[in-house]
Amino acid sequence: MTANELCRDCGFTLLCCGDREISGGVYCCDLLSMVMGRAPTDGVWFTVMANQNTIVAALMADVACVVLTEGIRPDEAMLARAAAENIAVATADCPSYAAARRADDRITAG
């Protein structure tokens, strides 16, 4: 599925790179070093960390999509870096756990 499809199905707001394919699982964490070592390749990462370092960690972990939760919005520098690296970025108004459950249900369903 694409990031665009996931966001549409889960009620997330997609901000960039909607054509990025998601084939991995979900991961919730706000500690960048943990994400780099444990997030699933081509998966979706849920976090409140909204800065360029988030995109660097996503790139190193090779995640397909970063979903900022709790109503957090990225700045333009973060979005520009995400677009340059083809990492989808979306937002959700709910907590990370709730957003991840929604996404996991959709990803595992098919």
MMTF fields as JSON, N, C-alpha, C and O atoms, coordinates in Angstrom:
{
  "mmtfVersion": "1.0.0",
  "mmtfProducer": "UNKNOWN",
  "numBonds": 439,
  "numAtoms": 440,
  "numGroups": 110,
  "numChains": 1,
  "numModels": 1,
  "chainsPerModel": [1],
  "groupsPerChain": [110],
  "chainIdList": ["A"],
  "bondAtomList": [4, 2, 8, 6, 12, 10, 16, 14, 20, 18, 24, 22, 28, 26, 32, 30, 36, 34, 40, 38, 44, 42, 48, 46, 52, 50, 56, 54, 60, 58, 64, 62, 68, 66, 72, 70, 76, 74, 80, 78, 84, 82, 88, 86, 92, 90, 96, 94, 100, 98, 104, 102, 108, 106, 112, 110, 116, 114, 120, 118, 124, 122, 128, 126, 132, 130, 136, 134, 140, 138, 144, 142, 148, 146, 152, 150, 156, 154, 160, 158, 164, 162, 168, 166, 172, 170, 176, 174, 180, 178, 184, 182, 188, 186, 192, 190, 196, 194, 200, 198, 204, 202, 208, 206, 212, 210, 216, 214, 220, 218, 224, 222, 228, 226, 232, 230, 236, 234, 240, 238, 244, 242, 248, 246, 252, 250, 256, 254, 260, 258, 264, 262, 268, 266, 272, 270, 276, 274, 280, 278, 284, 282, 288, 286, 292, 290, 296, 294, 300, 298, 304, 302, 308, 306, 312, 310, 316, 314, 320, 318, 324, 322, 328, 326, 332, 330, 336, 334, 340, 338, 344, 342, 348, 346, 352, 350, 356, 354, 360, 358, 364, 362, 368, 366, 372, 370, 376, 374, 380, 378, 384, 382, 388, 386, 392, 390, 396, 394, 400, 398, 404, 402, 408, 406, 412, 410, 416, 414, 420, 418, 424, 422, 428, 426, 432, 430, 436, 434],
  "bondOrderList": [1, 1, 1, 1, 1, 1, 1, 1, 1, 1, 1, 1, 1, 1, 1, 1, 1, 1, 1, 1, 1, 1, 1, 1, 1, 1, 1, 1, 1, 1, 1, 1, 1, 1, 1, 1, 1, 1, 1, 1, 1, 1, 1, 1, 1, 1, 1, 1, 1, 1, 1, 1, 1, 1, 1, 1, 1, 1, 1, 1, 1, 1, 1, 1, 1, 1, 1, 1, 1, 1, 1, 1, 1, 1, 1, 1, 1, 1, 1, 1, 1, 1, 1, 1, 1, 1, 1, 1, 1, 1, 1, 1, 1, 1, 1, 1, 1, 1, 1, 1, 1, 1, 1, 1, 1, 1, 1, 1, 1],
  "groupList": [{"groupName": "MET", "atomNameList": ["N", "CA", "C", "O"], "elementList": ["N", "C", "C", "O"], "formalChargeList": [0, 0, 0, 0], "bondAtomList": [1, 0, 2, 1, 3, 2], "bondOrderList": [1, 1, 2], "singleLetterCode": "M", "chemCompType": "L-PEPTIDE LINKING"}, {"groupName": "THR", "atomNameList": ["N", "CA", "C", "O"], "elementList": ["N", "C", "C", "O"], "formalChargeList": [0, 0, 0, 0], "bondAtomList": [1, 0, 2, 1, 3, 2], "bondOrderList": [1, 1, 2], "singleLetterCode": "T", "chemCompType": "L-PEPTIDE LINKING"}, {"groupName": "ALA", "atomNameList": ["N", "CA", "C", "O"], "elementList": ["N", "C", "C", "O"], "formalChargeList": [0, 0, 0, 0], "bondAtomList": [1, 0, 2, 1, 3, 2], "bondOrderList": [1, 1, 2], "singleLetterCode": "A", "chemCompType": "L-PEPTIDE LINKING"}, {"groupName": "ASN", "atomNameList": ["N", "CA", "C", "O"], "elementList": ["N", "C", "C", "O"], "formalChargeList": [0, 0, 0, 0], "bondAtomList": [1, 0, 2, 1, 3, 2], "bondOrderList": [1, 1, 2], "singleLetterCode": "N", "chemCompType": "L-PEPTIDE LINKING"}, {"groupName": "GLU", "atomNameList": ["N", "CA", "C", "O"], "elementList": ["N", "C", "C", "O"], "formalChargeList": [0, 0, 0, 0], "bondAtomList": [1, 0, 2, 1, 3, 2], "bondOrderList": [1, 1, 2], "singleLetterCode": "E", "chemCompType": "L-PEPTIDE LINKING"}, {"groupName": "LEU", "atomNameList": ["N", "CA", "C", "O"], "elementList": ["N", "C", "C", "O"], "formalChargeList": [0, 0, 0, 0], "bondAtomList": [1, 0, 2, 1, 3, 2], "bondOrderList": [1, 1, 2], "singleLetterCode": "L", "chemCompType": "L-PEPTIDE LINKING"}, {"groupName": "CYS", "atomNameList": ["N", "CA", "C", "O"], "elementList": ["N", "C", "C", "O"], "formalChargeList": [0, 0, 0, 0], "bondAtomList": [1, 0, 2, 1, 3, 2], "bondOrderList": [1, 1, 2], "singleLetterCode": "C", "chemCompType": "L-PEPTIDE LINKING"}, {"groupName": "ARG", "atomNameList": ["N", "CA", "C", "O"], "elementList": ["N", "C", "C", "O"], "formalChargeList": [0, 0, 0, 0], "bondAtomList": [1, 0, 2, 1, 3, 2], "bondOrderList": [1, 1, 2], "singleLetterCode": "R", "chemCompType": "L-PEPTIDE LINKING"}, {"groupName": "ASP", "atomNameList": ["N", "CA", "C", "O"], "elementList": ["N", "C", "C", "O"], "formalChargeList": [0, 0, 0, 0], "bondAtomList": [1, 0, 2, 1, 3, 2], "bondOrderList": [1, 1, 2], "singleLetterCode": "D", "chemCompType": "L-PEPTIDE LINKING"}, {"groupName": "GLY", "atomNameList": ["N", "CA", "C", "O"], "elementList": ["N", "C", "C", "O"], "formalChargeList": [0, 0, 0, 0], "bondAtomList": [1, 0, 2, 1, 3, 2], "bondOrderList": [1, 1, 2], "singleLetterCode": "G", "chemCompType": "PEPTIDE LINKING"}, {"groupName": "PHE", "atomNameList": ["N", "CA", "C", "O"], "elementList": ["N", "C", "C", "O"], "formalChargeList": [0, 0, 0, 0], "bondAtomList": [1, 0, 2, 1, 3, 2], "bondOrderList": [1, 1, 2], "singleLetterCode": "F", "chemCompType": "L-PEPTIDE LINKING"}, {"groupName": "ILE", "atomNameList": ["N", "CA", "C", "O"], "elementList": ["N", "C", "C", "O"], "formalChargeList": [0, 0, 0, 0], "bondAtomList": [1, 0, 2, 1, 3, 2], "bondOrderList": [1, 1, 2], "singleLetterCode": "I", "chemCompType": "L-PEPTIDE LINKING"}, {"groupName": "SER", "atomNameList": ["N", "CA", "C", "O"], "elementList": ["N", "C", "C", "O"], "formalChargeList": [0, 0, 0, 0], "bondAtomList": [1, 0, 2, 1, 3, 2], "bondOrderList": [1, 1, 2], "singleLetterCode": "S", "chemCompType": "L-PEPTIDE LINKING"}, {"groupName": "VAL", "atomNameList": ["N", "CA", "C", "O"], "elementList": ["N", "C", "C", "O"], "formalChargeList": [0, 0, 0, 0], "bondAtomList": [1, 0, 2, 1, 3, 2], "bondOrderList": [1, 1, 2], "singleLetterCode": "V", "chemCompType": "L-PEPTIDE LINKING"}, {"groupName": "TYR", "atomNameList": ["N", "CA", "C", "O"], "elementList": ["N", "C", "C", "O"], "formalChargeList": [0, 0, 0, 0], "bondAtomList": [1, 0, 2, 1, 3, 2], "bondOrderList": [1, 1, 2], "singleLetterCode": "Y", "chemCompType": "L-PEPTIDE LINKING"}, {"groupName": "PRO", "atomNameList": ["N", "CA", "C", "O"], "elementList": ["N", "C", "C", "O"], "formalChargeList": [0, 0, 0, 0], "bondAtomList": [1, 0, 2, 1, 3, 2], "bondOrderList": [1, 1, 2], "singleLetterCode": "P", "chemCompType": "L-PEPTIDE LINKING"}, {"groupName": "TRP", "atomNameList": ["N", "CA", "C", "O"], "elementList": ["N", "C", "C", "O"], "formalChargeList": [0, 0, 0, 0], "bondAtomList": [1, 0, 2, 1, 3, 2], "bondOrderList": [1, 1, 2], "singleLetterCode": "W", "chemCompType": "L-PEPTIDE LINKING"}, {"groupName": "GLN", "atomNameList": ["N", "CA", "C", "O"], "elementList": ["N", "C", "C", "O"], "formalChargeList": [0, 0, 0, 0], "bondAtomList": [1, 0, 2, 1, 3, 2], "bondOrderList": [1, 1, 2], "singleLetterCode": "Q", "chemCompType": "L-PEPTIDE LINKING"}],
  "groupTypeList": [0, 1, 2, 3, 4, 5, 6, 7, 8, 6, 9, 10, 1, 5, 5, 6, 6, 9, 8, 7, 4, 11, 12, 9, 9, 13, 14, 6, 6, 8, 5, 5, 12, 0, 13, 0, 9, 7, 2, 15, 1, 8, 9, 13, 16, 10, 1, 13, 0, 2, 3, 17, 3, 1, 11, 13, 2, 2, 5, 0, 2, 8, 13, 2, 6, 13, 13, 5, 1, 4, 9, 11, 7, 15, 8, 4, 2, 0, 5, 2, 7, 2, 2, 2, 4, 3, 11, 2, 13, 2, 1, 2, 8, 6, 15, 12, 14, 2, 2, 2, 7, 7, 2, 8, 8, 7, 11, 1, 2, 9],
  "groupIdList": [1, 2, 3, 4, 5, 6, 7, 8, 9, 10, 11, 12, 13, 14, 15, 16, 17, 18, 19, 20, 21, 22, 23, 24, 25, 26, 27, 28, 29, 30, 31, 32, 33, 34, 35, 36, 37, 38, 39, 40, 41, 42, 43, 44, 45, 46, 47, 48, 49, 50, 51, 52, 53, 54, 55, 56, 57, 58, 59, 60, 61, 62, 63, 64, 65, 66, 67, 68, 69, 70, 71, 72, 73, 74, 75, 76, 77, 78, 79, 80, 81, 82, 83, 84, 85, 86, 87, 88, 89, 90, 91, 92, 93, 94, 95, 96, 97, 98, 99, 100, 101, 102, 103, 104, 105, 106, 107, 108, 109, 110],
  "secStructList": [7, 5, 2, 2, 2, 2, 2, 2, 2, 2, 6, 7, 3, 3, 3, 3, 7, 6, 6, 7, 5, 7, 7, 1, 7, 3, 3, 3, 7, 1, 7, 2, 2, 2, 2, 2, 2, 2, 1, 7, 6, 6, 7, 3, 3, 3, 3, 1, 7, 7, 1, 2, 2, 2, 2, 2, 2, 2, 2, 2, 2, 6, 7, 1, 3, 3, 3, 3, 7, 6, 6, 7, 7, 7, 7, 2, 2, 2, 2, 2, 2, 2, 2, 2, 2, 6, 7, 3, 3, 3, 3, 7, 1, 1, 7, 2, 2, 2, 2, 2, 2, 2, 2, 2, 2, 2, 2, 2, 2, 7],
  "xCoordList": [0.835, 0.0, 0.881, 2.032, 0.35, 1.105, 0.804, -0.169, 1.658, 1.424, 0.1, -0.619, -0.223, -1.481, -2.671, -3.621, -2.627, -3.714, -3.845, -4.949, -2.704, -2.731, -3.336, -4.195, -2.885, -3.382, -4.868, -5.605, -5.306, -6.733, -7.552, -8.569, -7.097, -7.837, -7.819, -8.759, -6.761, -6.61, -7.012, -7.059, -7.298, -7.683, -6.51, -6.68, -5.314, -4.141, -4.09, -4.682, -3.385, -3.204, -1.831, -0.814, -1.797, -0.534, 0.022, -0.703, 1.307, 1.935, 2.934, 3.156, 3.544, 4.452, 4.71, 4.567, 5.09, 5.569, 4.538, 4.845, 3.33, 2.237, 2.394, 1.713, 3.28, 3.452, 4.42, 4.616, 5.018, 5.974, 5.266, 4.23, 5.821, 5.245, 5.556, 6.677, 4.556, 4.705, 4.532, 3.481, 5.575, 5.484, 5.915, 5.838, 6.371, 6.79, 5.698, 4.576, 6.036, 5.092, 5.12, 5.585, 4.616, 4.564, 5.548, 5.914, 5.963, 6.889, 6.577, 6.463, 6.44, 6.196, 7.403, 7.779, 8.002, 9.133, 9.52, 9.379, 10.007, 10.491, 11.996, 12.548, 12.651, 14.095, 14.747, 14.657, 15.4, 15.907, 16.861, 16.813, 17.718, 18.671, 17.953, 18.411, 16.851, 16.061, 15.431, 15.419, 14.92, 14.286, 15.294, 14.985, 16.483, 17.495, 17.853, 18.239, 17.734, 18.097, 16.936, 17.144, 15.703, 14.587, 13.373, 12.551, 13.243, 12.07, 12.121, 13.199, 10.976, 10.962, 11.232, 10.722, 12.025, 12.298, 10.988, 10.131, 10.842, 9.639, 8.377, 7.268, 8.553, 7.427, 6.975, 7.358, 6.144, 5.594, 6.035, 5.848, 6.614, 7.117, 6.205, 5.932, 5.739, 4.872, 5.662, 6.271, 5.652, 6.462, 5.901, 5.063, 6.374, 6.082, 7.29, 7.229, 8.371, 9.609, 9.499, 9.458, 9.45, 9.222, 10.368, 10.275, 11.442, 12.549, 13.344, 13.03, 14.353, 15.136, 15.83, 16.04, 16.186, 16.833, 15.889, 16.34, 14.603, 13.62, 13.738, 13.686, 13.893, 14.024, 15.35, 15.405, 16.406, 17.696, 17.577, 18.075, 16.928, 16.74, 15.86, 16.129, 14.818, 13.951, 14.733, 14.538, 15.602, 16.439, 17.38, 17.531, 18.001, 18.925, 18.2, 18.763, 16.974, 16.191, 15.477, 14.953, 15.459, 14.793, 13.299, 12.718, 12.674, 11.221, 10.601, 11.208, 9.401, 8.723, 7.952, 7.804, 7.461, 6.552, 6.746, 6.894, 6.74, 6.766, 5.424, 5.005, 4.751, 3.487, 3.717, 4.04, 3.543, 3.659, 2.306, 1.276, 2.313, 1.069, 0.834, 1.621, -0.262, -0.614, -0.844, -0.72, -1.176, -1.407, -0.143, -0.218, 1.006, 2.291, 2.369, 1.977, 2.871, 3.036, 4.508, 5.196, 4.994, 6.403, 6.643, 5.725, 7.898, 8.244, 8.636, 8.74, 8.847, 9.164, 10.487, 10.619, 11.464, 12.76, 12.607, 13.224, 11.792, 11.568, 10.885, 11.281, 9.871, 9.164, 10.061, 9.983, 10.899, 11.814, 12.794, 13.071, 13.313, 14.243, 13.533, 14.096, 12.311, 11.538, 11.291, 11.441, 10.919, 10.678, 11.957, 11.925, 13.073, 14.359, 14.761, 15.417, 14.371, 14.74, 13.617, 13.778, 12.486, 11.315, 10.813, 10.571, 10.665, 10.078, 8.732, 8.661, 7.681, 6.339, 6.224, 6.757, 5.527, 5.258, 3.761, 3.15, 3.189, 1.77, 1.595, 2.519, 0.408, 0.087, -1.198, -2.058, -1.289, -2.486, -2.727, -1.777, -3.965, -4.282, -4.332, -4.384, -4.318, -4.409, -3.013, -2.015, -2.935, -1.652, -1.012, -1.69, 0.278, 1.032, 0.458, 0.306, 0.141, -0.367, -1.657, -1.807, -2.589, -3.87, -3.673, -4.299, -2.809, -2.539, -1.875, -2.214, -0.94, -0.238, -1.19, -1.098, -2.09, -3.082, -3.936, -4.198, -4.363, -5.171, -4.407, -4.943, -3.15, -2.324, -2.033, -2.085, -1.729, -1.422, -2.628, -2.479, -3.807, -5.017, -5.168, -5.543, -4.877, -5.018, -3.933, -4.213, -2.7, -1.586, -1.758, -1.554, -2.126, -2.262, -3.517, -3.589, -4.503, -5.719, -5.498, -6.248, -4.449, -4.276, -3.75, -3.644],
  "yCoordList": [-1.175, 0.0, 1.241, 1.189, 2.337, 3.583, 4.38, 4.116, 5.355, 6.241, 6.976, 7.197, 7.35, 8.031, 7.148, 7.62, 5.883, 4.954, 4.748, 4.75, 4.569, 4.381, 5.597, 5.46, 6.779, 7.998, 8.191, 8.58, 7.923, 8.037, 7.08, 7.468, 5.832, 4.814, 5.055, 4.678, 5.677, 5.861, 7.249, 7.487, 8.154, 9.501, 10.397, 11.39, 10.056, 10.896, 11.957, 11.781, 13.047, 14.095, 13.929, 14.121, 13.574, 13.385, 14.736, 15.567, 14.957, 16.232, 16.132, 17.115, 14.971, 14.816, 13.346, 12.471, 13.107, 11.811, 10.699, 9.614, 10.958, 10.0, 8.747, 7.755, 8.761, 7.573, 6.558, 5.484, 6.878, 5.963, 4.688, 4.742, 3.547, 2.242, 1.86, 2.036, 1.339, 0.838, -0.674, -1.176, -1.392, -2.852, -3.439, -4.65, -2.576, -3.03, -2.781, -2.408, -2.99, -2.813, -1.413, -0.473, -1.286, 0.003, 0.016, -1.029, 1.218, 1.373, 2.69, 3.728, 2.658, 3.855, 4.098, 3.236, 5.263, 5.599, 7.055, 7.574, 7.71, 9.078, 9.182, 10.282, 8.07, 8.055, 7.673, 6.526, 8.641, 8.452, 7.275, 6.565, 7.052, 5.939, 4.589, 3.645, 4.486, 3.247, 3.021, 1.901, 4.069, 3.973, 3.489, 2.613, 4.049, 3.684, 2.209, 1.625, 1.606, 0.2, -0.776, -1.979, -0.274, -1.201, -0.996, -1.904, 0.152, 0.385, -0.518, -0.754, -1.025, -1.936, -1.217, -0.123, -1.835, -1.306, -1.132, -2.015, 0.008, 0.357, 0.387, 0.225, 0.597, 0.66, 2.083, 3.022, 2.214, 3.504, 3.778, 2.945, 4.937, 5.332, 6.423, 7.418, 6.231, 7.183, 7.869, 7.208, 9.207, 9.975, 11.377, 11.832, 12.057, 13.479, 14.342, 15.568, 13.71, 14.429, 15.031, 14.3, 16.341, 17.01, 17.948, 19.157, 17.392, 18.216, 17.456, 16.306, 18.086, 17.448, 16.175, 15.26, 16.1, 14.888, 13.688, 12.549, 13.938, 12.867, 12.26, 11.039, 13.088, 12.589, 11.867, 10.858, 12.353, 11.658, 10.264, 9.292, 10.159, 8.849, 7.952, 6.757, 8.515, 7.744, 7.229, 6.094, 8.051, 7.648, 6.516, 5.541, 6.64, 5.603, 4.296, 3.22, 4.372, 3.171, 2.649, 1.535, 3.449, 3.112, 2.899, 1.977, 3.767, 3.713, 4.483, 5.405, 4.095, 4.71, 5.963, 6.884, 5.991, 7.068, 7.414, 6.535, 8.701, 9.204, 9.869, 10.747, 9.451, 10.079, 10.817, 10.215, 12.121, 12.956, 12.936, 13.224, 12.6, 12.429, 13.575, 14.52, 13.473, 14.464, 15.868, 16.866, 15.941, 17.242, 18.0, 19.16, 17.378, 18.021, 18.259, 17.401, 19.414, 19.75, 20.023, 20.627, 19.587, 19.803, 21.225, 21.913, 21.645, 22.928, 22.692, 21.551, 23.773, 23.674, 22.956, 22.241, 23.138, 22.474, 20.957, 20.227, 20.489, 19.047, 18.513, 17.474, 19.209, 18.764, 18.788, 17.896, 19.793, 19.866, 18.703, 18.11, 18.376, 17.249, 15.935, 15.07, 15.778, 14.566, 14.411, 13.316, 15.483, 15.435, 15.079, 14.3, 15.648, 15.364, 13.903, 13.339, 13.292, 11.896, 10.913, 9.707, 11.413, 10.597, 9.795, 8.592, 10.471, 9.88, 10.557, 11.775, 9.77, 10.324, 10.879, 10.308, 11.985, 12.588, 12.86, 13.401, 12.473, 12.694, 13.153, 13.071, 13.631, 14.033, 13.332, 12.977, 13.152, 12.587, 13.345, 13.697, 13.595, 14.344, 13.479, 14.002, 12.173, 11.259, 10.866, 11.173, 10.198, 9.728, 8.678, 8.061, 8.493, 7.559, 6.149, 5.51, 5.668, 4.299, 4.108, 3.124, 5.045, 4.94, 4.998, 4.242, 5.89, 6.007, 4.741, 4.266, 4.204, 2.989, 1.801, 0.984, 1.695, 0.609, 0.695, -0.308, 1.908, 2.12, 1.67, 0.962, 2.096, 1.751, 0.252, -0.364, -0.329, -1.753, -2.576, -3.554, -2.187, -2.884, -2.822, -3.808, -1.677, -1.51, -2.269, -2.905, -2.203, -2.875, -4.391, -5.068, -4.921, -6.365, -6.889, -8.071, -6.021, -6.446, -6.599, -7.282, -5.941, -6.202, -5.308, -5.645],
  "zCoordList": [0.0, 0.0, 0.0, 0.433, -0.478, -0.476, 0.788, 1.495, 1.052, 2.195, 2.024, 2.999, 0.802, 0.531, 0.902, 1.528, 0.526, 0.852, 2.354, 2.897, 3.022, 4.469, 5.163, 6.034, 4.775, 5.412, 5.165, 6.071, 3.957, 3.639, 4.511, 5.086, 4.602, 5.355, 6.865, 7.565, 7.363, 8.81, 9.302, 10.509, 8.39, 8.791, 9.146, 9.854, 8.66, 8.869, 7.765, 6.7, 8.023, 7.024, 6.401, 7.068, 5.122, 4.409, 3.987, 3.439, 4.241, 3.909, 2.772, 2.066, 2.576, 1.441, 1.127, 1.981, -0.109, -0.604, -0.486, 0.008, -0.933, -0.829, -1.645, -1.385, -2.634, -3.463, -2.863, -3.431, -1.741, -1.108, -0.675, -0.012, -1.047, -0.708, 0.733, 1.209, 1.411, 2.778, 2.727, 2.33, 3.135, 3.149, 4.488, 4.695, 5.398, 6.727, 7.751, 7.405, 9.007, 10.102, 10.673, 10.03, 11.89, 12.569, 13.741, 14.28, 14.116, 15.23, 15.933, 15.281, 17.251, 18.071, 18.964, 19.757, 18.833, 19.689, 19.462, 18.355, 20.506, 20.386, 20.6, 20.588, 20.791, 20.987, 19.659, 19.221, 19.027, 17.673, 17.538, 16.534, 18.512, 18.42, 18.433, 17.789, 19.146, 19.142, 17.77, 17.26, 17.192, 15.877, 14.841, 14.033, 14.863, 13.873, 13.936, 12.923, 15.091, 15.221, 15.198, 15.034, 15.361, 15.541, 14.644, 14.513, 14.034, 13.187, 11.962, 11.416, 11.525, 10.38, 9.053, 8.813, 8.219, 6.888, 6.132, 6.146, 5.474, 4.708, 5.568, 5.06, 6.872, 7.788, 8.046, 7.346, 9.079, 9.487, 10.918, 11.804, 11.136, 12.449, 13.014, 12.343, 14.247, 14.934, 16.032, 16.872, 16.028, 16.963, 17.15, 16.372, 18.194, 18.392, 18.035, 18.122, 17.64, 17.308, 15.912, 14.923, 15.827, 14.543, 14.205, 14.422, 13.677, 13.214, 12.152, 11.843, 11.605, 10.546, 11.02, 10.224, 12.295, 12.81, 12.733, 12.604, 12.81, 12.654, 11.262, 11.11, 10.267, 8.895, 8.711, 8.008, 9.319, 9.249, 9.87, 9.303, 11.02, 11.651, 10.783, 10.657, 10.188, 9.299, 8.096, 7.661, 7.571, 6.441, 6.844, 6.107, 7.99, 8.457, 8.756, 8.555, 9.228, 9.525, 8.282, 8.282, 7.235, 5.98, 6.163, 5.591, 6.973, 7.093, 5.925, 5.381, 5.559, 4.426, 4.81, 4.007, 6.053, 6.452, 7.92, 8.769, 8.199, 9.57, 9.827, 9.073, 10.888, 11.274, 12.591, 13.616, 12.533, 13.727, 14.434, 13.824, 15.699, 16.446, 17.427, 17.502, 18.175, 19.205, 18.616, 19.326, 17.321, 16.693, 16.336, 15.93, 16.475, 16.152, 14.646, 13.855, 14.26, 12.846, 12.56, 13.383, 11.407, 11.067, 10.574, 10.126, 10.668, 10.068, 8.603, 8.154, 7.88, 6.448, 6.193, 5.2, 7.075, 6.894, 6.971, 6.195, 7.898, 8.013, 6.762, 6.235, 6.287, 5.09, 3.858, 3.014, 3.755, 2.613, 2.629, 1.586, 3.787, 3.902, 3.594, 2.923, 4.074, 3.805, 2.307, 1.764, 1.646, 0.205, -0.551, -1.504, -0.126, -0.782, -0.624, -1.5, 0.483, 0.769, 0.414, 0.597, -0.09, -0.434, 0.764, 0.668, 1.871, 3.072, 3.3, 3.465, 3.306, 3.504, 4.925, 5.876, 5.045, 6.348, 6.439, 5.517, 7.57, 7.817, 9.255, 10.063, 9.562, 10.928, 11.379, 10.573, 12.681, 13.309, 14.602, 15.301, 14.922, 16.134, 17.386, 18.499, 17.216, 18.36, 18.869, 18.217, 20.014, 20.535, 19.614, 18.792, 19.765, 18.92, 18.957, 17.916, 20.144, 20.259, 19.479, 18.755, 19.624, 18.928, 17.41, 16.668, 16.962, 15.524, 14.99, 13.907, 15.744, 15.321, 15.26, 14.343, 16.209, 16.18, 14.923, 14.26, 14.61, 13.41, 12.159, 11.307, 12.072, 10.904, 10.858, 9.793, 12.013, 12.036, 11.591, 10.858, 12.025, 11.599, 10.077, 9.443, 9.51, 8.058, 7.3, 6.284, 7.786, 7.102, 7.146, 6.138, 8.295, 8.409, 7.713, 7.375, 7.496, 6.814, 5.308, 4.611, 4.839, 3.47, 2.529, 1.35]
}
